[in-house]
Steps between C-alpha positions, in 0.01 A plus 500: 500500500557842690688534758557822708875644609506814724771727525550845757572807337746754541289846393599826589320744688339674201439154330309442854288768506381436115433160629274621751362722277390260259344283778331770638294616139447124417306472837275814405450381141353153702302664690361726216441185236364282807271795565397514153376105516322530873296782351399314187368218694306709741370661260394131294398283760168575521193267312463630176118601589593741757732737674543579842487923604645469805805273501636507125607854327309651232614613166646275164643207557879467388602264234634173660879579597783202431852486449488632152284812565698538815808490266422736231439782770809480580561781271265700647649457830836643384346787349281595827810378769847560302685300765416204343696586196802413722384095563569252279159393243544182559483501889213667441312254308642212802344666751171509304564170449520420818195655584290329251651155608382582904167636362420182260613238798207707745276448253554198301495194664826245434446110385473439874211737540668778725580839446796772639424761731325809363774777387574720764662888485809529581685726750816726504781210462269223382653480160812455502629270179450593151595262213695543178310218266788513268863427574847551257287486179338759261348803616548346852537701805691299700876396395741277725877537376741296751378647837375846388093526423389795265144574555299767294470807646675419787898429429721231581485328809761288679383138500664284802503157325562255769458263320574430106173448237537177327637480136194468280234659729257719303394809745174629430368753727674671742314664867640773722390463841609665852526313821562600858893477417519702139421469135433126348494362107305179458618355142252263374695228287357244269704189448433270252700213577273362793559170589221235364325328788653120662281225317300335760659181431834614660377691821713289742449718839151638581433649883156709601561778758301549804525885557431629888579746765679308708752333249536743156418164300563113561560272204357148459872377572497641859701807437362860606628860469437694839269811500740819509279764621618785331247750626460333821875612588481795324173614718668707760761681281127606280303567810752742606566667186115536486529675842763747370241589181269578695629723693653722185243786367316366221634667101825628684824380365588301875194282427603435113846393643357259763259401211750401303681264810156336574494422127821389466474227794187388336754445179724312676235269610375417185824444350566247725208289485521536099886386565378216703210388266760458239757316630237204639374553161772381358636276701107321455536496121848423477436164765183395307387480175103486586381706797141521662363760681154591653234723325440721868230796545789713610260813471258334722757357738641871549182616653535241818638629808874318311496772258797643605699172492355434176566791330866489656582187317364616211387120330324675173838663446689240543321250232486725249869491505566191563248422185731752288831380620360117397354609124856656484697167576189286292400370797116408612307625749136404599198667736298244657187543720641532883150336662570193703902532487514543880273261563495201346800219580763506183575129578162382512283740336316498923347798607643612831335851632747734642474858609749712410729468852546140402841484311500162475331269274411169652324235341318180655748336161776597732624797289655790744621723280513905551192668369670682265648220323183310489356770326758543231488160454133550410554713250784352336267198455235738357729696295668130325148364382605297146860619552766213466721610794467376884308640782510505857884551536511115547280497823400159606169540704522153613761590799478788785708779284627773748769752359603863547447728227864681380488828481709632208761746534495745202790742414469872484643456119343687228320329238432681171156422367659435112665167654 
């Protein structure tokens, strides 16, 4: 299993500006390899019986480029542009790497049938991580010793370890990267001593979780996490740092700065959603042993006039981590299909319509339960099919059931994802 620790760096100025440098010539070699593959396949995707004069250019038709012809011109490209004598080979190779990965996912379909987005070029500031595929081994360019990192080319670099790597952790590749507030190293670590799954037979505690604007999720024992809004408060402070950009002349050194602010409150806010999806993480996995959740559209749902709110709470996010956090702590996890959760009775199996202003679920079996609750209850059920464990959090729908839901209070402590 990998697992991914980031540390801030401590550069100096002239370590910056090679940084910079080296982001800079990556993004032209992009463009100049992504170049090479757009003009191949204008020049191929005509029938094979004939050619269009007008729209297509004229002349031989290039060899098929790929990662390995893109490679071995590398060479060449140090020869014709010395400056790229000064980057490391094997950063290089990533970033054609990462090229071929973005061009094979536009054009190759996945299991599921979709593809990625086509490969776009990239501006001034676009790229701005480069990896080192090799890390404290042979002919590696990377080397960690206690909190110092020696990198190829570049020197050693002060490494703020906040917190300590785990005894036994392999790292394999190391990424520099640059944020809003300074210079970043993302260690990718592979540990080996994963935990092996709980058997079935011992799954004791199982919940589903109803995810929503109004409450962040609801569980199918009545508890719920409140939405915190984290853009929503943070609206003004970005509308009026917006305000401030705009007024700066564009390229001058005034508009970088207040760049740089707008980014950085941007930072904040994703920090502390990230922050908050993690600790209801887990607290979920660490309270159950089986949890449920709902297979949503989220793409489609973020093109309704609740996009905003949507994106804000950021549920795609939040269940991939939550899915990592269990796998970590061998516990399960399980997608069902969300159709009918809402609507039918979790008591009685009933189906009571509702629009989406009814918050209450009330059922001619005499089940008034919040609407939330009814549908986590729902998919607990759907989630525990040939599972030995219980189900409806010991509901009886023979008598009127009326109950507040709890909302959970959750501490601003930091959780490590390794735990």
């Amino acid at each position: 299993m990998l697992l991914t620790y980031q540390f801030k760096l401590n550069p100096t100025p002239e370590q910056v500006v090679i940084l910079e440098t080296w982001g800079e010539l990556l993004r032209r070699h992009w463009n100049y390899a992504l170049g090479e593959r757009l003009d191949w396949l204008r020049r191929t995707r005509s029938q094979i019986d004939r050619c269009s004069l007008v729209f297509e250019p004229i002349g031989k038709i290039p060899d098929k480029p790929d990662y390995y012809t893109q490679a071995s011109n590398l060479k060449q490209t140090k020869e014709l542009f010395p400056d790229y004598k000064n980057i490391y080979a094997d950063c290089q190779q990533q970033n054609l790497m990462r090229l071929d990965k973005a061009w094979k996912r536009w054009l190759m379909p996945d299991n599921k049938g979709k593809r990625g987005g086509k490969p776009r070029f990239k501006k001034r500031g676009d790229i701005c991580s480069f990896t080192f595929p090799r890390v404290n081994s042979h002919k590696a360019g990377a080397h960690l010793k206690s909190n110092i990192l020696k990198l190829s080319k570049i020197g050693e670099i002060e490494v703020i370890l906040h917190r300590p790597i785990p005894d036994g952790f392999e790292i394999k590749q190391a990424t520099i990267l640059s944020k809003a507030d300074g210079w970043y190293c993302s260690f990718s670590l592979e540990d080996k001593t994963v935990p092996t799954l709980l058997p079935i037979d011992e799954i004791k505690t199982a919940t589903g979780i109803d995810v929503g604007l109004e409450k962040f999720l609801t569980t199918a024992d009545g508890q719920s996490v409140t939405v915190p809004q984290y853009y929503r408060k943070a609206q003004s402070a970005l509308a009026r740092q917006q305000r401030k950009l705009a007024r700066k002349v564009k390229g001058s050194k005034n508009y970088q700065r207040q760049a740089n602010s707008f980014a950085r409150l941007h930072l904040h806010v994703a920090r502390q959603r990230k922050e908050f999806h993690y600790q209801v993480a887990h607290w979920l996995v660490s309270s159950y042993d089986l949890i449920v959740f709902e297979n949503l559209n989220i793409r489609g749902l973020a093109r309704t006039r609740l996009a905003k709110s949507i994106l804000d709470v950021a549920w795609g996010a939040f269940l991939q981590i939550m899915q990592a956090v269990a796998v970590r702590r061998g516990k399960h996890t399980a997608g069902v299909d969300p159709k009918g959760t809402s609507i039918n009775c979790s008591g009685c199996g009933e189906r009571v319509e509702k629009t989406l202003a009814d918050r209450v679920h009330i059922c001619s079996c005499g089940l008034v339960i919040d609407r939330d609750w009814n549908s986590a209850l729902n998919l607990l059920k759907r989630g525990s099919v040939g599972l030995p464990i219980p189900v409806c959090g010991g509901l009886d729908s023979s008598q009127p059931v009326k109950q507040k839901v709890s909302y959970v209070n959750l501490r601003c402590s930091r959780y490590i994802a390794c735990n």
